mmCIF file of C-alpha atoms in Angstrom:
data_model
loop_
_atom_site.group_PDB
_atom_site.id
_atom_site.type_symbol
_atom_site.label_atom_id
_atom_site.label_comp_id
_atom_site.label_asym_id
_atom_site.label_seq_id
_atom_site.Cartn_x
_atom_site.Cartn_y
_atom_site.Cartn_z
ATOM 1 C CA MET A 1 21.267 18.544 2.970
ATOM 2 C CA GLY A 2 24.821 17.350 2.395
ATOM 3 C CA THR A 3 23.924 13.946 0.936
ATOM 4 C CA GLY A 4 24.011 14.082 -2.848
ATOM 5 C CA PRO A 5 23.209 11.772 -5.751
ATOM 6 C CA GLY A 6 25.350 8.647 -5.855
ATOM 7 C CA GLU A 7 26.083 8.627 -2.118
ATOM 8 C CA LEU A 8 25.353 5.510 -0.054
ATOM 9 C CA LEU A 9 23.274 5.498 3.141
ATOM 10 C CA GLN A 10 21.919 2.848 5.470
ATOM 11 C CA VAL A 11 18.219 3.269 6.309
ATOM 12 C CA LYS A 12 15.237 1.362 7.668
ATOM 13 C CA THR A 13 12.103 1.542 5.547
ATOM 14 C CA VAL A 14 8.806 2.153 7.327
ATOM 15 C CA SER A 15 5.861 1.952 4.926
ATOM 16 C CA PRO A 16 4.860 1.348 1.307
ATOM 17 C CA VAL A 17 4.138 4.294 -0.992
ATOM 18 C CA HIS A 18 2.662 4.587 -4.474
ATOM 19 C CA GLY A 19 4.788 3.335 -7.339
ATOM 20 C CA GLY A 20 6.376 0.389 -5.537
ATOM 21 C CA TYR A 21 8.620 2.486 -3.305
ATOM 22 C CA ALA A 22 9.194 2.070 0.429
ATOM 23 C CA LEU A 23 9.338 5.183 2.593
ATOM 24 C CA ALA A 24 12.364 5.904 4.784
ATOM 25 C CA ARG A 25 13.807 8.965 6.475
ATOM 26 C CA ALA A 26 17.451 9.944 6.598
ATOM 27 C CA GLU A 27 19.255 12.758 8.348
ATOM 28 C CA GLY A 28 20.521 15.298 5.852
ATOM 29 C CA VAL A 29 18.040 14.113 3.227
ATOM 30 C CA GLY A 30 14.587 14.018 4.774
ATOM 31 C CA VAL A 31 12.116 11.672 3.139
ATOM 32 C CA LEU A 32 13.500 8.908 0.932
ATOM 33 C CA PHE A 33 11.480 6.942 -1.613
ATOM 34 C CA VAL A 34 13.397 3.665 -1.870
ATOM 35 C CA ARG A 35 13.009 1.470 -4.942
ATOM 36 C CA TRP A 36 13.315 -2.342 -4.539
ATOM 37 C CA ALA A 37 12.904 -2.302 -0.743
ATOM 38 C CA LEU A 38 9.994 -3.562 1.339
ATOM 39 C CA PRO A 39 8.629 -1.945 4.514
ATOM 40 C CA GLY A 40 10.577 -2.856 7.637
ATOM 41 C CA GLU A 41 13.813 -3.699 5.849
ATOM 42 C CA GLU A 42 17.234 -2.389 6.789
ATOM 43 C CA VAL A 43 18.853 -1.468 3.461
ATOM 44 C CA ARG A 44 21.881 0.223 1.978
ATOM 45 C CA VAL A 45 20.676 2.701 -0.637
ATOM 46 C CA ARG A 46 22.220 4.832 -3.339
ATOM 47 C CA ILE A 47 20.769 8.334 -3.486
ATOM 48 C CA GLY A 48 19.335 9.260 -6.873
ATOM 49 C CA GLU A 49 17.334 12.320 -7.847
ATOM 50 C CA ARG A 50 17.179 14.982 -5.103
ATOM 51 C CA LYS A 51 14.433 17.491 -4.451
ATOM 52 C CA ARG A 52 14.277 20.148 -1.754
ATOM 53 C CA ASP A 53 12.859 17.955 1.026
ATOM 54 C CA TYR A 54 12.928 14.442 -0.397
ATOM 55 C CA ALA A 55 14.979 12.161 -2.599
ATOM 56 C CA PHE A 56 14.663 8.972 -4.584
ATOM 57 C CA ALA A 57 17.004 6.097 -3.796
ATOM 58 C CA GLU A 58 17.617 2.561 -4.937
ATOM 59 C CA ALA A 59 18.282 -0.342 -2.591
ATOM 60 C CA VAL A 60 21.706 -1.730 -3.469
ATOM 61 C CA GLU A 61 21.958 -4.170 -0.547
ATOM 62 C CA ILE A 62 19.278 -5.714 1.654
ATOM 63 C CA LEU A 63 20.862 -5.922 5.109
ATOM 64 C CA SER A 64 17.813 -7.224 6.978
ATOM 65 C CA PRO A 65 15.221 -8.695 4.588
ATOM 66 C CA SER A 66 11.489 -8.698 5.177
ATOM 67 C CA PRO A 67 9.924 -12.130 5.766
ATOM 68 C CA HIS A 68 7.649 -11.178 2.834
ATOM 69 C CA ARG A 69 10.542 -10.880 0.374
ATOM 70 C CA VAL A 70 10.562 -13.477 -2.419
ATOM 71 C CA GLU A 71 12.690 -14.173 -5.473
ATOM 72 C CA PRO A 72 11.018 -12.362 -8.413
ATOM 73 C CA PRO A 73 9.893 -14.834 -11.108
ATOM 74 C CA CYS A 74 10.750 -12.406 -13.920
ATOM 75 C CA GLU A 75 14.289 -12.487 -15.298
ATOM 76 C CA VAL A 76 14.216 -8.737 -16.066
ATOM 77 C CA PHE A 77 12.495 -7.563 -12.860
ATOM 78 C CA GLY A 78 14.252 -4.436 -11.645
ATOM 79 C CA GLU A 79 15.356 -3.527 -15.153
ATOM 80 C CA CYS A 80 12.001 -3.547 -16.962
ATOM 81 C CA GLY A 81 9.705 -0.646 -16.097
ATOM 82 C CA GLY A 82 6.589 -2.815 -15.839
ATOM 83 C CA CYS A 83 6.248 -4.626 -12.519
ATOM 84 C CA GLN A 84 7.089 -2.934 -9.250
ATOM 85 C CA LEU A 85 6.368 -5.477 -6.531
ATOM 86 C CA GLN A 86 7.477 -8.928 -7.697
ATOM 87 C CA HIS A 87 10.035 -9.009 -4.878
ATOM 88 C CA ALA A 88 7.110 -9.355 -2.415
ATOM 89 C CA GLY A 89 4.838 -12.359 -1.912
ATOM 90 C CA TYR A 90 1.452 -11.885 -3.580
ATOM 91 C CA SER A 91 -0.634 -11.589 -0.386
ATOM 92 C CA TYR A 92 1.831 -8.978 0.898
ATOM 93 C CA GLN A 93 1.601 -7.091 -2.410
ATOM 94 C CA LEU A 94 -2.164 -6.846 -1.838
ATOM 95 C CA SER A 95 -1.602 -5.693 1.745
ATOM 96 C CA MET A 96 0.833 -2.970 0.614
ATOM 97 C CA LYS A 97 -1.577 -1.795 -2.092
ATOM 98 C CA GLN A 98 -4.343 -1.625 0.529
ATOM 99 C CA ASP A 99 -2.091 0.460 2.813
ATOM 100 C CA VAL A 100 -1.214 2.859 -0.032
ATOM 101 C CA LEU A 101 -4.888 3.214 -0.978
ATOM 102 C CA ARG A 102 -5.913 3.764 2.658
ATOM 103 C CA GLU A 103 -3.292 6.509 3.061
ATOM 104 C CA ALA A 104 -4.372 8.212 -0.186
ATOM 105 C CA PHE A 105 -8.055 8.148 0.827
ATOM 106 C CA ARG A 106 -7.170 9.528 4.274
ATOM 107 C CA ARG A 107 -4.738 12.203 3.088
ATOM 108 C CA ILE A 108 -6.431 13.379 -0.108
ATOM 109 C CA GLY A 109 -10.088 12.517 0.422
ATOM 110 C CA ARG A 110 -10.162 12.736 4.226
ATOM 111 C CA MET A 111 -11.979 9.396 4.179
ATOM 112 C CA GLU A 112 -11.418 6.516 6.562
ATOM 113 C CA VAL A 113 -13.418 3.869 4.674
ATOM 114 C CA VAL A 114 -11.422 2.266 1.876
ATOM 115 C CA PRO A 115 -12.639 -0.293 -0.662
ATOM 116 C CA GLU A 116 -10.994 -3.688 -0.299
ATOM 117 C CA ILE A 117 -8.346 -4.579 -2.903
ATOM 118 C CA ALA A 118 -9.652 -7.494 -4.988
ATOM 119 C CA PRO A 119 -7.025 -10.112 -5.823
ATOM 120 C CA ALA A 120 -6.518 -11.312 -9.376
ATOM 121 C CA GLY A 121 -7.590 -14.884 -10.109
ATOM 122 C CA ALA A 122 -3.890 -15.808 -10.182
ATOM 123 C CA PRO A 123 -0.773 -13.713 -9.533
ATOM 124 C CA PHE A 124 0.807 -14.776 -12.854
ATOM 125 C CA GLY A 125 -0.316 -15.861 -16.307
ATOM 126 C CA TYR A 126 -3.508 -13.801 -16.247
ATOM 127 C CA ARG A 127 -2.912 -11.126 -18.912
ATOM 128 C CA TYR A 128 -4.404 -11.804 -22.333
ATOM 129 C CA ARG A 129 -3.188 -8.576 -23.933
ATOM 130 C CA GLY A 130 0.134 -6.796 -24.019
ATOM 131 C CA GLN A 131 1.624 -3.695 -25.602
ATOM 132 C CA PHE A 132 5.274 -4.339 -26.326
ATOM 133 C CA LYS A 133 7.920 -1.930 -27.562
ATOM 134 C CA THR A 134 10.229 -2.708 -30.448
ATOM 135 C CA ASP A 135 13.347 -1.142 -31.889
ATOM 136 C CA GLY A 136 12.981 -3.088 -35.126
ATOM 137 C CA GLU A 137 15.115 -5.992 -33.884
ATOM 138 C CA ALA A 138 14.181 -6.713 -30.260
ATOM 139 C CA ILE A 139 10.817 -6.742 -28.513
ATOM 140 C CA GLY A 140 10.185 -5.913 -24.859
ATOM 141 C CA PHE A 141 9.293 -3.081 -22.514
ATOM 142 C CA PHE A 142 10.876 0.257 -21.713
ATOM 143 C CA ALA A 143 13.043 0.555 -18.617
ATOM 144 C CA GLU A 144 11.483 2.580 -15.826
ATOM 145 C CA ARG A 145 11.305 6.325 -16.517
ATOM 146 C CA SER A 146 13.209 5.831 -19.777
ATOM 147 C CA ARG A 147 12.869 5.013 -23.451
ATOM 148 C CA ARG A 148 15.586 2.345 -23.281
ATOM 149 C CA LEU A 149 14.265 -0.979 -24.552
ATOM 150 C CA VAL A 150 14.616 -3.985 -22.249
ATOM 151 C CA PRO A 151 14.284 -7.125 -24.414
ATOM 152 C CA VAL A 152 11.864 -9.673 -22.936
ATOM 153 C CA ALA A 153 11.897 -13.394 -23.750
ATOM 154 C CA ARG A 154 8.787 -14.044 -21.661
ATOM 155 C CA CYS A 155 6.616 -12.097 -19.248
ATOM 156 C CA PRO A 156 5.274 -14.004 -16.216
ATOM 157 C CA LEU A 157 2.097 -11.903 -16.268
ATOM 158 C CA MET A 158 1.152 -12.993 -19.800
ATOM 159 C CA VAL A 159 -0.710 -16.181 -20.721
ATOM 160 C CA ASP A 160 1.434 -18.938 -22.243
ATOM 161 C CA ALA A 161 0.157 -18.275 -25.781
ATOM 162 C CA ILE A 162 1.507 -14.705 -25.705
ATOM 163 C CA ASN A 163 4.833 -15.900 -24.304
ATOM 164 C CA ARG A 164 5.111 -18.432 -27.147
ATOM 165 C CA ALA A 165 4.389 -15.628 -29.636
ATOM 166 C CA LEU A 166 7.059 -13.452 -27.989
ATOM 167 C CA HIS A 167 9.548 -16.295 -28.366
ATOM 168 C CA SER A 168 8.656 -16.679 -32.064
ATOM 169 C CA LEU A 169 8.868 -12.939 -32.745
ATOM 170 C CA ARG A 170 12.322 -12.681 -31.146
ATOM 171 C CA GLY A 171 13.897 -14.767 -33.885
ATOM 172 C CA LEU A 172 12.430 -12.876 -36.831
ATOM 173 C CA GLY A 173 14.685 -9.802 -36.871
ATOM 174 C CA GLY A 174 13.219 -6.648 -38.357
ATOM 175 C CA ILE A 175 9.896 -7.640 -36.786
ATOM 176 C CA ALA A 176 8.381 -4.203 -36.975
ATOM 177 C CA PRO A 177 9.402 -0.621 -37.373
ATOM 178 C CA VAL A 178 10.475 1.198 -34.244
ATOM 179 C CA GLY A 179 7.445 1.624 -32.046
ATOM 180 C CA GLU A 180 4.882 -0.697 -30.594
ATOM 181 C CA ILE A 181 3.464 -4.128 -31.310
ATOM 182 C CA HIS A 182 0.255 -5.329 -29.676
ATOM 183 C CA LEU A 183 -0.442 -8.968 -28.858
ATOM 184 C CA ALA A 184 -3.791 -10.384 -27.746
ATOM 185 C CA SER A 185 -4.813 -13.969 -27.095
ATOM 186 C CA ASP A 186 -7.913 -16.032 -26.465
ATOM 187 C CA GLY A 187 -5.705 -18.459 -24.541
ATOM 188 C CA THR A 188 -4.789 -20.487 -27.626
ATOM 189 C CA ARG A 189 -4.407 -18.217 -30.640
ATOM 190 C CA VAL A 190 -2.583 -14.881 -30.716
ATOM 191 C CA ALA A 191 -3.303 -11.820 -32.820
ATOM 192 C CA ALA A 192 -0.491 -9.322 -33.424
ATOM 193 C CA TRP A 193 -0.885 -5.831 -34.855
ATOM 194 C CA LEU A 194 0.883 -2.519 -35.152
ATOM 195 C CA PRO A 195 -1.120 0.483 -33.925
ATOM 196 C CA GLY A 196 -1.915 3.367 -36.202
#
């Protein structure tokens, strides 16, 4: 177990796992949960948090990309803690989710029959509600596993009306106290409120 946090390794990922990670194995580490990699990719990773028989890692270089890899449409993908799979084509995202569900049913429930993953009507622009974080000046989402605010100018998952409202709110300054702001739309109009 001589590979510690911050060290670089080259690995080949083998399968998707819950949370948007790809599974790999590395000598001296054991199981690796690799963020930002897709199954079947050869990647250079930086070791992060270590546990006794597994570790988390982040792909820092894609050496052999998957044919399913795409350019994420979100400008803050990888920094924002929201989306986990925008670097994969939508049909492949569904396939990975199905694989993760199948493995969970098999391992936890000892079941071989798995319900089929139903696709959304569209991969983007389908969300009519959003809970955004604010620090009083900026609006956005928290970074993954953190309370650090990542300002968001637009979210590809939201309908256009919510993205227009986000754009308007960005210029207000002092938009709300530190906390949360909720936005909901009927596709044309947007309601905004502070919880509590």
